[in-house]
CSV table of N, CA and C in Angstrom, one decimal:
chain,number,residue,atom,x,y,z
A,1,UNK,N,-25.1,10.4,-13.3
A,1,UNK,CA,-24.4,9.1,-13.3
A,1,UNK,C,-23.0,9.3,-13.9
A,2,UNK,N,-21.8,8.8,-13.3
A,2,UNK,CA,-20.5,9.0,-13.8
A,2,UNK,C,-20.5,7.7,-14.7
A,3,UNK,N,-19.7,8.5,-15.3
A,3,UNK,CA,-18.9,7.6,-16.3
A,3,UNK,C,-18.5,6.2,-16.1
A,4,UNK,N,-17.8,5.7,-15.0
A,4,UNK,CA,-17.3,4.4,-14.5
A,4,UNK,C,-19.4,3.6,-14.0
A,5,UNK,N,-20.0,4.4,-13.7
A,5,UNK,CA,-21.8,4.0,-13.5
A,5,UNK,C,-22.0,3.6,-14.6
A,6,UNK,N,-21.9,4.5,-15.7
A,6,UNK,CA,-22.5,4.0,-16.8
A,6,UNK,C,-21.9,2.8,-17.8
A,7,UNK,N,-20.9,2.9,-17.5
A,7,UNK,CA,-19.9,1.9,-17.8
A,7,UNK,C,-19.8,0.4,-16.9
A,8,UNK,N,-20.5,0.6,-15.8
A,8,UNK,CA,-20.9,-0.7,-15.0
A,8,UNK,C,-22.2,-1.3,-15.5
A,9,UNK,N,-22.8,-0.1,-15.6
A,9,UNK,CA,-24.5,-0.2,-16.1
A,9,UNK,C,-24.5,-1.3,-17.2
A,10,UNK,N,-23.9,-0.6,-18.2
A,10,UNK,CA,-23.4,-1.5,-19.6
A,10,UNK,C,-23.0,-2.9,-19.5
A,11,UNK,N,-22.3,-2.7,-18.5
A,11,UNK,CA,-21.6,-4.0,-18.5
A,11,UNK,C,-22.3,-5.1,-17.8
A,12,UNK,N,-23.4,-4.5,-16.7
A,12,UNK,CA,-24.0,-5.6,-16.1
A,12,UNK,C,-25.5,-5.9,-16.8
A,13,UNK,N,-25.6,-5.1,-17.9
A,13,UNK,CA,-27.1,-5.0,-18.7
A,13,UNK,C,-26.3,-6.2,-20.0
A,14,UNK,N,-25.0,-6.1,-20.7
A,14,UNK,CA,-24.7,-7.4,-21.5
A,14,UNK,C,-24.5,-8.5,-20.8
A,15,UNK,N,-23.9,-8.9,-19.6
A,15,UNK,CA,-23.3,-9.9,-18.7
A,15,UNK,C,-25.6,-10.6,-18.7
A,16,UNK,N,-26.3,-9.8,-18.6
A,16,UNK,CA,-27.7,-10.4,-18.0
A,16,UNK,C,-28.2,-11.5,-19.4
A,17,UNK,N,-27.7,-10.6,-20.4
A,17,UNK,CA,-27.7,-11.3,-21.4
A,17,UNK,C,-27.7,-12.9,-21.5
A,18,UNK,N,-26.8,-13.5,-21.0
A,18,UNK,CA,-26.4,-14.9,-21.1
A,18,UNK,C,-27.1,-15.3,-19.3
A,19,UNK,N,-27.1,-16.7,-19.7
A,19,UNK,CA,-27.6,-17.6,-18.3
A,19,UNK,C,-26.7,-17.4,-16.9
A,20,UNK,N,-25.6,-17.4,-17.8
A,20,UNK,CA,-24.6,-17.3,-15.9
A,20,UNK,C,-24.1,-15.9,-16.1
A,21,UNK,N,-24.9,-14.9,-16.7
A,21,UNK,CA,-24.4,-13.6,-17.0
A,21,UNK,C,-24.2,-12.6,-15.7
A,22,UNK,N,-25.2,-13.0,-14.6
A,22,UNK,CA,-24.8,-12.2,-13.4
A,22,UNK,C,-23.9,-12.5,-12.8
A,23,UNK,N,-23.5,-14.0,-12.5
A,23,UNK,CA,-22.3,-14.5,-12.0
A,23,UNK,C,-20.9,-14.4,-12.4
A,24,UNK,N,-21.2,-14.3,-14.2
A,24,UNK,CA,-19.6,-13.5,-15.1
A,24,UNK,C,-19.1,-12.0,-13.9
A,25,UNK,N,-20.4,-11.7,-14.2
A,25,UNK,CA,-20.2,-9.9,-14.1
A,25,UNK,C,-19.5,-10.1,-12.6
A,26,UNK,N,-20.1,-10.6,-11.3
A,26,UNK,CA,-19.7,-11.0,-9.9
A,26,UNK,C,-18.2,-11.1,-9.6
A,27,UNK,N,-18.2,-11.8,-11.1
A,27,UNK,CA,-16.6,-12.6,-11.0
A,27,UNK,C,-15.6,-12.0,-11.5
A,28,UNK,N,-16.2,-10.7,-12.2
A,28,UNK,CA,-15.5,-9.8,-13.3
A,28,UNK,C,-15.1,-8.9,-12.1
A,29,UNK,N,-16.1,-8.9,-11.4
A,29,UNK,CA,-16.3,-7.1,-10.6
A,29,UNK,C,-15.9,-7.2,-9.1
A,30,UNK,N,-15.7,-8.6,-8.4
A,30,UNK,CA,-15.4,-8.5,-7.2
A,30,UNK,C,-14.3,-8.3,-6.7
A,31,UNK,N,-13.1,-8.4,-7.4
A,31,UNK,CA,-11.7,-8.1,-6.9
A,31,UNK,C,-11.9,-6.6,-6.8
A,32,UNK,N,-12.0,-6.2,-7.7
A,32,UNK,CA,-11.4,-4.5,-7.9
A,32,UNK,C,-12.6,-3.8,-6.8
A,33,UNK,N,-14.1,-4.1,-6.4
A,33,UNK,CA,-14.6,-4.2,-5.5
A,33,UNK,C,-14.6,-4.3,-3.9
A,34,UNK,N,-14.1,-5.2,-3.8
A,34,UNK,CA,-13.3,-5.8,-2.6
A,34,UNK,C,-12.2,-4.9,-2.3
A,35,UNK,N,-11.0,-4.5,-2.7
A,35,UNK,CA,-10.0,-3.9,-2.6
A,35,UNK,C,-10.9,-2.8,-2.8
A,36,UNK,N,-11.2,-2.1,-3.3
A,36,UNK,CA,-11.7,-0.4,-2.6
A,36,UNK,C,-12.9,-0.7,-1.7
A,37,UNK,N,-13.2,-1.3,-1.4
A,37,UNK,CA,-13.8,-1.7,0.5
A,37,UNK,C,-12.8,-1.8,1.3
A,38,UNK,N,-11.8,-2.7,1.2
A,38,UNK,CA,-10.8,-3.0,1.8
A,38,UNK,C,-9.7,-1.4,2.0
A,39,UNK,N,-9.2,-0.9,1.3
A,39,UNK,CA,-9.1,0.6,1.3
A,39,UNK,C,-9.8,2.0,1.8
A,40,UNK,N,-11.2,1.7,1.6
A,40,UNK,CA,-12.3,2.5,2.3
A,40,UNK,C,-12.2,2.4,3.8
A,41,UNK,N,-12.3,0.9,4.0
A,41,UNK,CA,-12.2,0.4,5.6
A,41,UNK,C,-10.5,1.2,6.2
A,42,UNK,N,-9.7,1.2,5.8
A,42,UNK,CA,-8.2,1.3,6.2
A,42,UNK,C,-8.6,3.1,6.3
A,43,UNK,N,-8.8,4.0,5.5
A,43,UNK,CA,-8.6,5.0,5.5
A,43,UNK,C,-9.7,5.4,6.1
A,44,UNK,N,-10.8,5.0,6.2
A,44,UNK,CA,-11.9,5.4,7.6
A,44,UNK,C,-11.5,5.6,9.3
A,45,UNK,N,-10.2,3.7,9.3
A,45,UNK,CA,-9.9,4.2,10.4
A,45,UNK,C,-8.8,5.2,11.1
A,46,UNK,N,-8.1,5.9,9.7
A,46,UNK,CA,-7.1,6.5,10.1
A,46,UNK,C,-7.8,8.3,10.3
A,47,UNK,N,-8.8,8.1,9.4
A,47,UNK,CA,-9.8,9.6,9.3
A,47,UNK,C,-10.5,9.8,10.4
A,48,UNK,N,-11.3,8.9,11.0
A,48,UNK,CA,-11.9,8.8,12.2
A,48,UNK,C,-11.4,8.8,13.7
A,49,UNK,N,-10.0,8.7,13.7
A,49,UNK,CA,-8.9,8.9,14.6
A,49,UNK,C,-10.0,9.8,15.9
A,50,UNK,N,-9.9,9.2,17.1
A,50,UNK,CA,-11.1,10.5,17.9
A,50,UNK,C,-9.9,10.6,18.9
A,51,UNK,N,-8.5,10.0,18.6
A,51,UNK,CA,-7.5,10.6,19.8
A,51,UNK,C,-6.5,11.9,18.7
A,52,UNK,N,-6.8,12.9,20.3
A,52,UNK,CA,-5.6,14.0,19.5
A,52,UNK,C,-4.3,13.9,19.1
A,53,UNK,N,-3.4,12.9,19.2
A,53,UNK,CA,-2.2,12.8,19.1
A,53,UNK,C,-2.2,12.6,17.7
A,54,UNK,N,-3.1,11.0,17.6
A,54,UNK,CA,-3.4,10.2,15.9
A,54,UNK,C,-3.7,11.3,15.4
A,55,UNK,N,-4.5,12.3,15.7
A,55,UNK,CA,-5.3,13.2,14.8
A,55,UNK,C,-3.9,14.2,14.1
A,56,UNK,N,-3.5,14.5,15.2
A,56,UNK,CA,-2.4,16.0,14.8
A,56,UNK,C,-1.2,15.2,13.6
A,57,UNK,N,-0.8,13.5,14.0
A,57,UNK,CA,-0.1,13.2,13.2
A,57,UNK,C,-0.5,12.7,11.6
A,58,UNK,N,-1.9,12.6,11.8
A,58,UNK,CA,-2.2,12.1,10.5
A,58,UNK,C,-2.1,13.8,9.5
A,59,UNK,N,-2.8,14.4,10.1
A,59,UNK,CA,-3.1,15.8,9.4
A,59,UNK,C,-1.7,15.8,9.2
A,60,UNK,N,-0.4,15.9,10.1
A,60,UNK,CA,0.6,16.6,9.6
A,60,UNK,C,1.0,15.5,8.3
A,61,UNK,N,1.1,14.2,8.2
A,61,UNK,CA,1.3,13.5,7.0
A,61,UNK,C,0.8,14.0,6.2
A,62,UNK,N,-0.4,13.9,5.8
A,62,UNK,CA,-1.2,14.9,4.9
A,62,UNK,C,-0.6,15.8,4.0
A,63,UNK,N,-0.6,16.7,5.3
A,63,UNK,CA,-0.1,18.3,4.9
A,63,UNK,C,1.9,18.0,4.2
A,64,UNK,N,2.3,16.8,4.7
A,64,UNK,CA,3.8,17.1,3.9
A,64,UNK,C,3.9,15.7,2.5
A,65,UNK,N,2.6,15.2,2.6
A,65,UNK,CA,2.4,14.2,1.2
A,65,UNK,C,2.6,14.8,-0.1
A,66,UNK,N,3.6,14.8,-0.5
A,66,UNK,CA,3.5,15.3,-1.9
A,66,UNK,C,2.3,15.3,-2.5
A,67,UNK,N,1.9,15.9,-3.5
A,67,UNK,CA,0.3,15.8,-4.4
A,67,UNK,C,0.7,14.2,-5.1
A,68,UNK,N,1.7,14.4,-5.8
A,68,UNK,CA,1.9,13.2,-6.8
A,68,UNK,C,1.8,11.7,-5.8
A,69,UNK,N,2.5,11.7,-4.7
A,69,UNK,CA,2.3,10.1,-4.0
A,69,UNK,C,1.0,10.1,-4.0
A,70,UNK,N,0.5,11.0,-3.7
A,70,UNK,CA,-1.4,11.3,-2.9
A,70,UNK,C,-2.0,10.1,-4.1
A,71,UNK,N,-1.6,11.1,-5.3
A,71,UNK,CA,-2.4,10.5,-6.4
A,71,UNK,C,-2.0,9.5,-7.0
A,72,UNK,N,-0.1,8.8,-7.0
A,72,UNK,CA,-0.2,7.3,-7.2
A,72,UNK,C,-1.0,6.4,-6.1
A,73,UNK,N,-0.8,6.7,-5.1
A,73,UNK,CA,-1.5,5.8,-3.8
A,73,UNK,C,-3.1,5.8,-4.6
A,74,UNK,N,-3.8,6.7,-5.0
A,74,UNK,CA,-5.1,6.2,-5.6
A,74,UNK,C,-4.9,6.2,-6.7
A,75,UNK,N,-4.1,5.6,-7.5
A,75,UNK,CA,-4.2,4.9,-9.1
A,75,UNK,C,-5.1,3.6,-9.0
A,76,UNK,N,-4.9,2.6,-8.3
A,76,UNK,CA,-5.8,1.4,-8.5
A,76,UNK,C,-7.1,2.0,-8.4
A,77,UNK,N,-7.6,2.7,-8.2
A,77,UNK,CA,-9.4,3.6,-7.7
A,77,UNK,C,-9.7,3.9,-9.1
A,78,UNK,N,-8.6,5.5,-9.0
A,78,UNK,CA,-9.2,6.2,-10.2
A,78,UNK,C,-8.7,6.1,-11.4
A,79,UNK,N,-7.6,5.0,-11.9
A,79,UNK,CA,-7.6,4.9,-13.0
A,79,UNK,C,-8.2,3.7,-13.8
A,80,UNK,N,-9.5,2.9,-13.2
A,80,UNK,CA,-10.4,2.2,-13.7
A,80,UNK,C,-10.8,2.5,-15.0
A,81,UNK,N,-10.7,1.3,-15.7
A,81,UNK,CA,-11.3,1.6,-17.3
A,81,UNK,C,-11.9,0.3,-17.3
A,82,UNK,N,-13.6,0.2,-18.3
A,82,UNK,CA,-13.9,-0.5,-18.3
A,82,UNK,C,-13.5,-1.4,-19.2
């Protein structure tokens, strides 16, 4: 279990705590939720590309992305803290 699991874990084992404690947690957790679904969906359809042209152009983006944009573009994901 990673770290951000166990740190949800936590958080949805105190939220059960109180009467509207699963609906706190819902209302805590669905934005940031939502937006990496909404992200997941966007970069499935550009990965899934089944025409050659999409294909060659996406790879070549890729291949001239700097490392560092790569990894600002996923700062909302992976720089989650509970």
């Amino acid at each position: 279990m990673s770290f951000a699991e166990r740190a949800a874990a936590v958080e949805l084992a105190a939220a059960l705590d109180g009467d509207d404690g699963l609906a706190a947690h819902d209302l805590a957790r669905r934005p940031r939720t939502q937006m990496i679904a909404r992200r997941a969906e966007r970069i499935g359809v550009v990965a899934q590309s089944s025409s050659p042209v999409a294909a060659a152009l996406r790879d070549l983006v890729l291949r001239l992305t700097p490392a560092a944009a790569s990894l600002r573009s996923r700062a909302p994901v992976l720089d989650w803290e509970p």
